[in-house]
PDB file of N, CA, C and O in Angstrom:
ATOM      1  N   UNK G  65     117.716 113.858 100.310  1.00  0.00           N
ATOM      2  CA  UNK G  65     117.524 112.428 100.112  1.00  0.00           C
ATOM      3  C   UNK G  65     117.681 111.733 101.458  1.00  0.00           C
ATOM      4  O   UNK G  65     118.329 112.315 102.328  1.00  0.00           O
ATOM      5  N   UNK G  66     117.099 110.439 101.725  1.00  0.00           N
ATOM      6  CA  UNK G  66     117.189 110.176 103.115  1.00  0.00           C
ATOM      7  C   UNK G  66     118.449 109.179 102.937  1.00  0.00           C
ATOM      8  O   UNK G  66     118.752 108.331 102.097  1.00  0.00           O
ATOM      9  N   UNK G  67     118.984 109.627 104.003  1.00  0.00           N
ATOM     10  CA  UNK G  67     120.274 108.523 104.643  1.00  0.00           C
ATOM     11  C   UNK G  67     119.548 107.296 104.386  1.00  0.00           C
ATOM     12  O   UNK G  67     118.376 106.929 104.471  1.00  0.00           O
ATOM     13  N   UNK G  68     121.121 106.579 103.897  1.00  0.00           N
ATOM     14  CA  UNK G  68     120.672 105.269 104.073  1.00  0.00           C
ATOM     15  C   UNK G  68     120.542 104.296 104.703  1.00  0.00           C
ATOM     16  O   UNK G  68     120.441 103.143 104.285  1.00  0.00           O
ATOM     17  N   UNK G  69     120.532 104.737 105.950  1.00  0.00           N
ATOM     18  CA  UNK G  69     119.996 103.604 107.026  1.00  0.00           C
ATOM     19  C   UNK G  69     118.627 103.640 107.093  1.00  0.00           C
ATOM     20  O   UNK G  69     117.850 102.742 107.417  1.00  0.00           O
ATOM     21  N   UNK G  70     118.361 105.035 106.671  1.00  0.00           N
ATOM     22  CA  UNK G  70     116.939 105.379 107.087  1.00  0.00           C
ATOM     23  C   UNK G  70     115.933 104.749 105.868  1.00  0.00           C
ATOM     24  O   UNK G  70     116.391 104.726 104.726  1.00  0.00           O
ATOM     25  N   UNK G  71     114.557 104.237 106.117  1.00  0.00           N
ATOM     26  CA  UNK G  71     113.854 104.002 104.964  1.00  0.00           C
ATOM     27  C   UNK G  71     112.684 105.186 104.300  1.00  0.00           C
ATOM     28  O   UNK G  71     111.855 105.891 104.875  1.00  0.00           O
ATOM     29  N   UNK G  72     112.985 105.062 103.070  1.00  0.00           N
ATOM     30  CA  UNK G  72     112.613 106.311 102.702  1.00  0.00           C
ATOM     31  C   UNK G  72     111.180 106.315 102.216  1.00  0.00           C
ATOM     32  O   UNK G  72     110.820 105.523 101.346  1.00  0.00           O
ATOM     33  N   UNK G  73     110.117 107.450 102.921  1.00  0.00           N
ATOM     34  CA  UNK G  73     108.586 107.352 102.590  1.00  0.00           C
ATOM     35  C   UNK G  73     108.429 108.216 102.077  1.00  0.00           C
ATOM     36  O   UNK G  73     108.544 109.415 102.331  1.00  0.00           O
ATOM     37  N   UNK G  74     107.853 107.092 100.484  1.00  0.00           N
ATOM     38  CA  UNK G  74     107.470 107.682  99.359  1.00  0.00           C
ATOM     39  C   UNK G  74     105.854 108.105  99.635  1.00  0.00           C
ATOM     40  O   UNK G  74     105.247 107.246 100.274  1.00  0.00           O
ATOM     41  N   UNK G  75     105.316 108.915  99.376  1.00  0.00           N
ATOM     42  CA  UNK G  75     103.990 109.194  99.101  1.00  0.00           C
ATOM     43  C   UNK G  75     103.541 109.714  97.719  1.00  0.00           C
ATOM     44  O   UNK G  75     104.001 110.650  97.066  1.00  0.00           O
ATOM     45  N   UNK G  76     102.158 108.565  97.337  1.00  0.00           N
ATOM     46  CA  UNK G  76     101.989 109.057  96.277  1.00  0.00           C
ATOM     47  C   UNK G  76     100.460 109.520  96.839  1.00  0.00           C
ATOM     48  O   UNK G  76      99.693 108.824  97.505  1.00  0.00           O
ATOM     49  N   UNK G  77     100.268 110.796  96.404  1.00  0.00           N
ATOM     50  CA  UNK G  77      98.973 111.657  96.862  1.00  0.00           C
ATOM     51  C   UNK G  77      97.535 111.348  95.782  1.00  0.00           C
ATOM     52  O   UNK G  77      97.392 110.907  94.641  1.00  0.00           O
ATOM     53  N   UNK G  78      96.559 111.892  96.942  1.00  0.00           N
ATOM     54  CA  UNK G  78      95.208 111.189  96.159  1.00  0.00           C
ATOM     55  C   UNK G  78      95.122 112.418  94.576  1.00  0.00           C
ATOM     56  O   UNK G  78      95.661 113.479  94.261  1.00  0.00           O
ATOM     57  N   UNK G  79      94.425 111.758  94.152  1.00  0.00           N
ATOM     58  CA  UNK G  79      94.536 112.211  92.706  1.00  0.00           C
ATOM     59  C   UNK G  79      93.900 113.700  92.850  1.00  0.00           C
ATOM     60  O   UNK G  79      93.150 114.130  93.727  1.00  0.00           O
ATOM     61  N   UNK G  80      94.437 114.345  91.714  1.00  0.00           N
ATOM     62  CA  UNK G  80      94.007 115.811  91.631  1.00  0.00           C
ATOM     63  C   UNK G  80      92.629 115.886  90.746  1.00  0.00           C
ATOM     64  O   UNK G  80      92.173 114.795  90.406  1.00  0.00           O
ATOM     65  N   UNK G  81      92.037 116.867  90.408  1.00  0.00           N
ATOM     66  CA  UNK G  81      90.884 116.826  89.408  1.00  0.00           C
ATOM     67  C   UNK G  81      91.137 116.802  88.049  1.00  0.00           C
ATOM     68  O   UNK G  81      90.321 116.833  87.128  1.00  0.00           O
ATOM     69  N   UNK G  82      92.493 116.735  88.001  1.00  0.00           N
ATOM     70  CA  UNK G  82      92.611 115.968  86.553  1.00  0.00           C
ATOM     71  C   UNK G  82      93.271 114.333  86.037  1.00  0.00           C
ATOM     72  O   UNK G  82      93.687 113.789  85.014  1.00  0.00           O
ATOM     73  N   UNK G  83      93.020 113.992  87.614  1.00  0.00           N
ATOM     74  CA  UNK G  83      93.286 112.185  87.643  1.00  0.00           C
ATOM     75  C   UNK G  83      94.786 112.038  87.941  1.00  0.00           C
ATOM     76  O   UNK G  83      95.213 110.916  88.214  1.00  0.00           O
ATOM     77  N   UNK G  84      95.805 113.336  87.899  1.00  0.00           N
ATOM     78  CA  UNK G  84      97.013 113.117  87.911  1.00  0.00           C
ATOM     79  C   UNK G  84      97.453 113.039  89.911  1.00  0.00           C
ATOM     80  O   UNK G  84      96.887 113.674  90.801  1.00  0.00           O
ATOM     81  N   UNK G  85      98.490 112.148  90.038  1.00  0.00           N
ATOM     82  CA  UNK G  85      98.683 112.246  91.355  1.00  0.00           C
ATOM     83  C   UNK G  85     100.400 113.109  91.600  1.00  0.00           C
ATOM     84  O   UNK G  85     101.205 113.274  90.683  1.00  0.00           O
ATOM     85  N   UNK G  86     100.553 113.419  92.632  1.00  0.00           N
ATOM     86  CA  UNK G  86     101.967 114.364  93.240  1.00  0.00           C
ATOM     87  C   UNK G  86     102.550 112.824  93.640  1.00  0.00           C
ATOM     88  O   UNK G  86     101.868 111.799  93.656  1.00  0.00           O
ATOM     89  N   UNK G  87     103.706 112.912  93.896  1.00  0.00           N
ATOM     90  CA  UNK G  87     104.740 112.052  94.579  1.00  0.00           C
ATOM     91  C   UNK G  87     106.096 112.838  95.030  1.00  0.00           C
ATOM     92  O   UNK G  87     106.788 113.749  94.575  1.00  0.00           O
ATOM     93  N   UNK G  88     106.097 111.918  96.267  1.00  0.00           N
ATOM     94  CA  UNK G  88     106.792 113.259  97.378  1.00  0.00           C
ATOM     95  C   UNK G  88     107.551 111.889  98.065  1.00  0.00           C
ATOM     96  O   UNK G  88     107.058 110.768  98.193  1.00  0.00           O
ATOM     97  N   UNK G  89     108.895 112.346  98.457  1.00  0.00           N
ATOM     98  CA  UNK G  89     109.523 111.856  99.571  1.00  0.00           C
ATOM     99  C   UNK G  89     110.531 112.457 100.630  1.00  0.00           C
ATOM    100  O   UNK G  89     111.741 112.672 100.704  1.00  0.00           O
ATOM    101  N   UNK G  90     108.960 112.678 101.714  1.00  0.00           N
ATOM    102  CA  UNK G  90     109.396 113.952 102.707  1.00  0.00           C
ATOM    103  C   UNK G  90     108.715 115.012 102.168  1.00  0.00           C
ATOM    104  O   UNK G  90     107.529 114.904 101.856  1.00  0.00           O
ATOM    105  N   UNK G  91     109.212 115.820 102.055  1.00  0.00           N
ATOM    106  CA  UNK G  91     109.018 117.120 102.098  1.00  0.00           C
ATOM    107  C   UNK G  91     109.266 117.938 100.343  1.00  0.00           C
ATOM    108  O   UNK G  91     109.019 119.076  99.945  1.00  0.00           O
ATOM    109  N   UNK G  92     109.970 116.481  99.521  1.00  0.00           N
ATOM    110  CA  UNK G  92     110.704 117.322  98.763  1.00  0.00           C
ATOM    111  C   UNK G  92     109.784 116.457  97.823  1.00  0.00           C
ATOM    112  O   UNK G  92     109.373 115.328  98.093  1.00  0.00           O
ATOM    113  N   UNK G  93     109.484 117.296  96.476  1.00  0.00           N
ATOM    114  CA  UNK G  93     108.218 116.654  95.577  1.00  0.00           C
ATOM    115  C   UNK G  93     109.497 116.193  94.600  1.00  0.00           C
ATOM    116  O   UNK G  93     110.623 116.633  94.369  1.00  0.00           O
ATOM    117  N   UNK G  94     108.698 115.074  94.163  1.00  0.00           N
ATOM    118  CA  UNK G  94     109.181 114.506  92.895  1.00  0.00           C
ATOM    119  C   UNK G  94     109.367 114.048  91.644  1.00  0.00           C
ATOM    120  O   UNK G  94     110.247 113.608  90.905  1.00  0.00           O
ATOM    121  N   UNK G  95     107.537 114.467  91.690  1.00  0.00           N
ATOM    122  CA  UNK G  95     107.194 114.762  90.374  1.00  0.00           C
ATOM    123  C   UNK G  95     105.672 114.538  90.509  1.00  0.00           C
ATOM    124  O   UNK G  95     105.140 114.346  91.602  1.00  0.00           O
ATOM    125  N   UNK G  96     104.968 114.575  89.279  1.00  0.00           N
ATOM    126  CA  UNK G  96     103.204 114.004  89.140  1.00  0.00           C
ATOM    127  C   UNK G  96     103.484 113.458  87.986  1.00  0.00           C
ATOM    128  O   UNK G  96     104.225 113.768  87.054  1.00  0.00           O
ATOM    129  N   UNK G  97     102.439 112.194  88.300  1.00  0.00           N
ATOM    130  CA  UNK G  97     102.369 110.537  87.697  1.00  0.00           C
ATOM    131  C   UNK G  97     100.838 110.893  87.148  1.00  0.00           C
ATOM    132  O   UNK G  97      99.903 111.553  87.602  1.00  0.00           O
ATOM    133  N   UNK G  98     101.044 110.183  86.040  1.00  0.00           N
ATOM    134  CA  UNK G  98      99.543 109.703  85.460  1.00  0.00           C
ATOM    135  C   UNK G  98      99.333 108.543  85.300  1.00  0.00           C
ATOM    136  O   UNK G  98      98.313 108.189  84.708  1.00  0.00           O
ATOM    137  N   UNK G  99     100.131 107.745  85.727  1.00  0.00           N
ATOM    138  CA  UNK G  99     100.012 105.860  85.407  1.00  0.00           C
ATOM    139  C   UNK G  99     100.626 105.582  86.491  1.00  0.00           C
ATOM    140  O   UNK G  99     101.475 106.359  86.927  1.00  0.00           O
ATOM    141  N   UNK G 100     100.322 104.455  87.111  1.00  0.00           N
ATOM    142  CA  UNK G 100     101.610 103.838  88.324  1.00  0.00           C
ATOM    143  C   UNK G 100     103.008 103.845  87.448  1.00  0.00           C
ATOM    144  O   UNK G 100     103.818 104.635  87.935  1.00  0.00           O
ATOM    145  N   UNK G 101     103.358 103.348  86.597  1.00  0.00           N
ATOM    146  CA  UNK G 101     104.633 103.121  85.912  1.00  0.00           C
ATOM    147  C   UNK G 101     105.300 104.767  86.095  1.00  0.00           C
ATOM    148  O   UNK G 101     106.360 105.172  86.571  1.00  0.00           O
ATOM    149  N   UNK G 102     104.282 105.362  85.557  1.00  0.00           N
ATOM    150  CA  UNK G 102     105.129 106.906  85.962  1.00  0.00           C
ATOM    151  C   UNK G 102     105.379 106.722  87.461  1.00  0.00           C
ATOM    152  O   UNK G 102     106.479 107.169  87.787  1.00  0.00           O
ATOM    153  N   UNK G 103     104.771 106.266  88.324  1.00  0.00           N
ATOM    154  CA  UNK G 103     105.473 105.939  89.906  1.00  0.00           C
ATOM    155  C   UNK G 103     106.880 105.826  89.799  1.00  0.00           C
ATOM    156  O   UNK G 103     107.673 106.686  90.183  1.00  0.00           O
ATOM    157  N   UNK G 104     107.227 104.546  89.170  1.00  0.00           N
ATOM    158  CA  UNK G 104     108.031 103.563  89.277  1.00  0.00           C
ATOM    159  C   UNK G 104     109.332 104.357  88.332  1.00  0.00           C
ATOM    160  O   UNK G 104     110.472 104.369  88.796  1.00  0.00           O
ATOM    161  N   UNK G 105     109.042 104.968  87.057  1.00  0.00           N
ATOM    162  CA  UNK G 105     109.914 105.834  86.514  1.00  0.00           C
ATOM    163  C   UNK G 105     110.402 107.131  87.663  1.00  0.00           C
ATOM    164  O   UNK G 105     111.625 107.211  87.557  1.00  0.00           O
ATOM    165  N   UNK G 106     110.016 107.917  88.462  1.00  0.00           N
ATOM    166  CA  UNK G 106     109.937 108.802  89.054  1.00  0.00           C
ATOM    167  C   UNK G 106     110.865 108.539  90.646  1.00  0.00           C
ATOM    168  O   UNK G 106     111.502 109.480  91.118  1.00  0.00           O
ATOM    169  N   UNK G 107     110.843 107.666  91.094  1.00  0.00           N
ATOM    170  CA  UNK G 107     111.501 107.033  91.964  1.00  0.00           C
ATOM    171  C   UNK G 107     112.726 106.353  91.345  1.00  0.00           C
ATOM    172  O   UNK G 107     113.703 106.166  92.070  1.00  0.00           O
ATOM    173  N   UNK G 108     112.760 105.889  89.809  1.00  0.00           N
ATOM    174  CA  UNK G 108     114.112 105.873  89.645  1.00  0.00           C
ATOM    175  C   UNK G 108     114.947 106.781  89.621  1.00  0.00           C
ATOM    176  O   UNK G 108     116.111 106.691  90.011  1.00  0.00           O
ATOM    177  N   UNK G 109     114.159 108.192  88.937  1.00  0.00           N
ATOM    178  CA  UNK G 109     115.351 109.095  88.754  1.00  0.00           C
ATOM    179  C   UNK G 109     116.085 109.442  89.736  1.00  0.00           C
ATOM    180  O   UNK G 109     117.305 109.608  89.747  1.00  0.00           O
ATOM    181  N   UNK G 110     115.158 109.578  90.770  1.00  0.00           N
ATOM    182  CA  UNK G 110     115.318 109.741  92.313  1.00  0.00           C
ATOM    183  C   UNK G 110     116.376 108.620  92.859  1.00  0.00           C
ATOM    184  O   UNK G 110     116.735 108.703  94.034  1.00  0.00           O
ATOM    185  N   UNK G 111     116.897 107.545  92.003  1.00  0.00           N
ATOM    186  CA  UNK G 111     117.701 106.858  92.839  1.00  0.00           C
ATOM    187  C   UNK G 111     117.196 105.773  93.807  1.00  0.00           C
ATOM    188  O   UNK G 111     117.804 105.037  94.584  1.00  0.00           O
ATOM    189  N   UNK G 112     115.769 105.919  93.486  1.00  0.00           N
ATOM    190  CA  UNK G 112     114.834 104.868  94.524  1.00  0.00           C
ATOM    191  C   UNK G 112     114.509 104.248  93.499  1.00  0.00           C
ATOM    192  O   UNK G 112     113.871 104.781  92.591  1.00  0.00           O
ATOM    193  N   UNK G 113     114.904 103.010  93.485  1.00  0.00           N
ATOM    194  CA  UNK G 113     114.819 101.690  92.569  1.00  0.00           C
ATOM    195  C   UNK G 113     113.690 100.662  93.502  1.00  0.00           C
ATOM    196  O   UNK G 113     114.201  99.760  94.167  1.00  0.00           O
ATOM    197  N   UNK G 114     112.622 100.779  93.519  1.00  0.00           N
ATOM    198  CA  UNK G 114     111.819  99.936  93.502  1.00  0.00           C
ATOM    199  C   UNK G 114     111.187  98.971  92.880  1.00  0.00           C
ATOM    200  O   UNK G 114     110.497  99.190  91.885  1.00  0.00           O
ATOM    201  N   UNK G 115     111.347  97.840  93.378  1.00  0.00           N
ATOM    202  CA  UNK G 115     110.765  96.931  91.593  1.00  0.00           C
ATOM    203  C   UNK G 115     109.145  96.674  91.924  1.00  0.00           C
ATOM    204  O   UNK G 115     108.757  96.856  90.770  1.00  0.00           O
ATOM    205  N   UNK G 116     108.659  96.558  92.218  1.00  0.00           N
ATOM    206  CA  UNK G 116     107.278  96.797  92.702  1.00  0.00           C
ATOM    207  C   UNK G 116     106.449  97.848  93.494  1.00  0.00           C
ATOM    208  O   UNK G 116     105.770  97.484  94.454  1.00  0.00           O
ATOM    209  N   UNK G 117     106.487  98.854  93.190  1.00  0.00           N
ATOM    210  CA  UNK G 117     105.445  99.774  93.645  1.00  0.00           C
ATOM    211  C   UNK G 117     104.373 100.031  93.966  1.00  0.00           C
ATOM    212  O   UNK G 117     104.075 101.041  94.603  1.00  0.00           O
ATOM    213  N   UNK G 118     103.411  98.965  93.498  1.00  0.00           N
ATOM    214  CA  UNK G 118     102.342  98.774  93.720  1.00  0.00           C
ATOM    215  C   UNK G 118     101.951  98.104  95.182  1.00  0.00           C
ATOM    216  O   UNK G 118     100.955  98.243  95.892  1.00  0.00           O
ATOM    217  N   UNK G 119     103.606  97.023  95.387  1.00  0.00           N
ATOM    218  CA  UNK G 119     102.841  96.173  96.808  1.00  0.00           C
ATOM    219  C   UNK G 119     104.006  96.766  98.005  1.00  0.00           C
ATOM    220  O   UNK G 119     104.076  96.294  99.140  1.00  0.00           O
ATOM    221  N   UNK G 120     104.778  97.754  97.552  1.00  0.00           N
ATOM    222  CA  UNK G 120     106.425  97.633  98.421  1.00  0.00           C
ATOM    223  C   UNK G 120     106.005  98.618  99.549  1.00  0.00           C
ATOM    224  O   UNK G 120     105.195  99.534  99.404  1.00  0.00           O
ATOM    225  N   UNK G 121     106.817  98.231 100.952  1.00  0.00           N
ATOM    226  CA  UNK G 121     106.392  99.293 102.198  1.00  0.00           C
ATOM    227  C   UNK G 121     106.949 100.375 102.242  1.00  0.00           C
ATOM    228  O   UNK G 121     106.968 101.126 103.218  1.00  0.00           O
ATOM    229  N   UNK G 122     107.573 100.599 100.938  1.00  0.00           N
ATOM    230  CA  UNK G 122     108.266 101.972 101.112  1.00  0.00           C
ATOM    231  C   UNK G 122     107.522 103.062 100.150  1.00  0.00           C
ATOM    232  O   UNK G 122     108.074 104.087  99.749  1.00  0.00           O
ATOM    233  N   UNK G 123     106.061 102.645  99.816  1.00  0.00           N
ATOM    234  CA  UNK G 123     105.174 103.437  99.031  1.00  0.00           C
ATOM    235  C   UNK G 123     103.622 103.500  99.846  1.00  0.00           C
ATOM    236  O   UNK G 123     103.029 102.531 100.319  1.00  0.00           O
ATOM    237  N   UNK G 124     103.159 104.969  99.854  1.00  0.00           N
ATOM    238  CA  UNK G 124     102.192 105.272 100.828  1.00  0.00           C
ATOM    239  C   UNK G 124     101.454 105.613  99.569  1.00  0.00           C
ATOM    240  O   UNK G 124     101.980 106.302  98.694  1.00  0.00           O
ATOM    241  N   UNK G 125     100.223 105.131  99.470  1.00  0.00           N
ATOM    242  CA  UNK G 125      99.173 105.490  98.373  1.00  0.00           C
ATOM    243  C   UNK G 125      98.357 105.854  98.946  1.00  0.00           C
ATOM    244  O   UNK G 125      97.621 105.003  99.446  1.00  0.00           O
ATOM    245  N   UNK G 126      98.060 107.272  99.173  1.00  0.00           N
ATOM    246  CA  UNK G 126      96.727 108.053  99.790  1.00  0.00           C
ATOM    247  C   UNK G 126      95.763 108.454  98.780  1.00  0.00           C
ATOM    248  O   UNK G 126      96.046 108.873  97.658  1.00  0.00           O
ATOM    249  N   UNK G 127      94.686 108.303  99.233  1.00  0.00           N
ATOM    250  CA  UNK G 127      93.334 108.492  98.572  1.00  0.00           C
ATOM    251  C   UNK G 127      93.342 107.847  96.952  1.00  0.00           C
ATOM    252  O   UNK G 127      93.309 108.340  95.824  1.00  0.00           O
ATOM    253  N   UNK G 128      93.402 106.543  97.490  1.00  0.00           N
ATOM    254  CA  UNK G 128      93.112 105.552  96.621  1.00  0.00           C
ATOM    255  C   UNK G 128      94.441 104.587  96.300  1.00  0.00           C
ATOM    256  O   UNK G 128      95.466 105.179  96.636  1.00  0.00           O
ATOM    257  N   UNK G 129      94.695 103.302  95.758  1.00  0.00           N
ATOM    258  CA  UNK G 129      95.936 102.480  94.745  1.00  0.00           C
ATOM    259  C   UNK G 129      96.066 102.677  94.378  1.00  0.00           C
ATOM    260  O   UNK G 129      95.669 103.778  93.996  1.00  0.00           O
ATOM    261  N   UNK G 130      97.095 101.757  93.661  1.00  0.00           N
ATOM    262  CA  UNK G 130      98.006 102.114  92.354  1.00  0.00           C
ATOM    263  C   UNK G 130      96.884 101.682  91.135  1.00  0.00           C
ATOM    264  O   UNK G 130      97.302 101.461  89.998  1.00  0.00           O
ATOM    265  N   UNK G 131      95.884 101.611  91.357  1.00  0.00           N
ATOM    266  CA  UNK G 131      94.900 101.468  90.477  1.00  0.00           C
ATOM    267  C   UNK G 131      93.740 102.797  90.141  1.00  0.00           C
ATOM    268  O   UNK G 131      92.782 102.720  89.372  1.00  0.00           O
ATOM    269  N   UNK G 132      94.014 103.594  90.687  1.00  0.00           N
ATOM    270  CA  UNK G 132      92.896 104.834  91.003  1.00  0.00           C
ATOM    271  C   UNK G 132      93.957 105.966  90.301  1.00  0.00           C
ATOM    272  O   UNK G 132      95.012 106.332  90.818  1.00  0.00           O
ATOM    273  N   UNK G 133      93.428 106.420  89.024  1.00  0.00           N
ATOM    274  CA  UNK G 133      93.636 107.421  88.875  1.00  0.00           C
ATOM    275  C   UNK G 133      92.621 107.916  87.233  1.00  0.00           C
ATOM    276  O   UNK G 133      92.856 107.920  86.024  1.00  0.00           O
ATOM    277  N   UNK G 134      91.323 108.317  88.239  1.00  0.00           N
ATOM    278  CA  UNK G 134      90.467 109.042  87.442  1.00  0.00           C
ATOM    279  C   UNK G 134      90.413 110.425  86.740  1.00  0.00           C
ATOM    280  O   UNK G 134      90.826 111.561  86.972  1.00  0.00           O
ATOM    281  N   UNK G 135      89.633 109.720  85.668  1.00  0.00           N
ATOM    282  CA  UNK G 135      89.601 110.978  84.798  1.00  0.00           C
ATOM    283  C   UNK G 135      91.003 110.638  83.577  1.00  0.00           C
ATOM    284  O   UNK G 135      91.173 111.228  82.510  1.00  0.00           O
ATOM    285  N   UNK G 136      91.833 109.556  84.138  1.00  0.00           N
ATOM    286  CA  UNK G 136      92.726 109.409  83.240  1.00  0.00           C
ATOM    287  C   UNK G 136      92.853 108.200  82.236  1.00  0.00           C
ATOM    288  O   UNK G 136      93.554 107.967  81.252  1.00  0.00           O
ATOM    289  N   UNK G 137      91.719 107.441  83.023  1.00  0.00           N
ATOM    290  CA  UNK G 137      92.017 105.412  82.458  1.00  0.00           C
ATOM    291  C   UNK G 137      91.597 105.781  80.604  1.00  0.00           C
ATOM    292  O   UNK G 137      92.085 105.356  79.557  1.00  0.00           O
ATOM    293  N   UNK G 138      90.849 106.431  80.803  1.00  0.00           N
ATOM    294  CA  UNK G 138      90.492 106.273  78.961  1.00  0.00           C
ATOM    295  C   UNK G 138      92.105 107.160  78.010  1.00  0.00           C
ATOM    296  O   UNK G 138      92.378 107.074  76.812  1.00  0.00           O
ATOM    297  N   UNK G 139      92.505 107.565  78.583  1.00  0.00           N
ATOM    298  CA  UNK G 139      94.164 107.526  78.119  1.00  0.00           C
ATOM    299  C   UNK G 139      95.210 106.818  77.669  1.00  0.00           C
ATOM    300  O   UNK G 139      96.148 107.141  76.940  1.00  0.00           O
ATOM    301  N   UNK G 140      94.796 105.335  78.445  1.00  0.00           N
ATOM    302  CA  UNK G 140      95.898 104.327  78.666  1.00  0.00           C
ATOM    303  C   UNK G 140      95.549 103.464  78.539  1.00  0.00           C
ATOM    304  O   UNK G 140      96.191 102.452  78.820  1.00  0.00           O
ATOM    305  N   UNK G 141      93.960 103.451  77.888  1.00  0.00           N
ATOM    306  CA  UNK G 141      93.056 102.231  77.129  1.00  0.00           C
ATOM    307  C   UNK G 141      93.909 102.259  75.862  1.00  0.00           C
ATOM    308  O   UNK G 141      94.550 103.216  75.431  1.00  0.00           O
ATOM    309  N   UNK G 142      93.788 100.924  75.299  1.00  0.00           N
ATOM    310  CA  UNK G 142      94.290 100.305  73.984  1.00  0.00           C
ATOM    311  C   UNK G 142      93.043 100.826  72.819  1.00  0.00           C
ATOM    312  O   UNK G 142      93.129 100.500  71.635  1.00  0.00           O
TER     313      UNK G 142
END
């Protein structure tokens, strides 16, 4: 876990071919998300309490936002 002086970079990775993304901070994985909220759950367990994930500088969204995760949206349609 990173010291806490230090700020800790979350990465959430571009989506896999089944729309699901990895989330990593550092080196050490932390789980795979299928919704941003799974972001935001996943970083709590972790002790990283972020209240916005979508806009906060301590979240790196590669290959695509917190809006991109294909192959999965008809899942989480109403």
């Amino acid at each position: 876990m990173a010291h806490p002086s230090e700020h800790p970079h979350v990465v959430v990775h571009p989506p896999a071919l089944d729309g699901s993304r990895r989330v990593t901070l550092g080196e050490e994985a932390l789980g795979i998300a299928t919704h941003v909220d799974d972001v935001a759950e996943i970083l709590r367990l972790a002790d990283l309490y972020v209240t916005d994930v979508e806009e906060s500088d301590l979240v790196e969204w590669q290959g695509g936002g917190p809006d991109d995760w294909p192959g999965l949206s008809e899942h989480h349609e109403a």
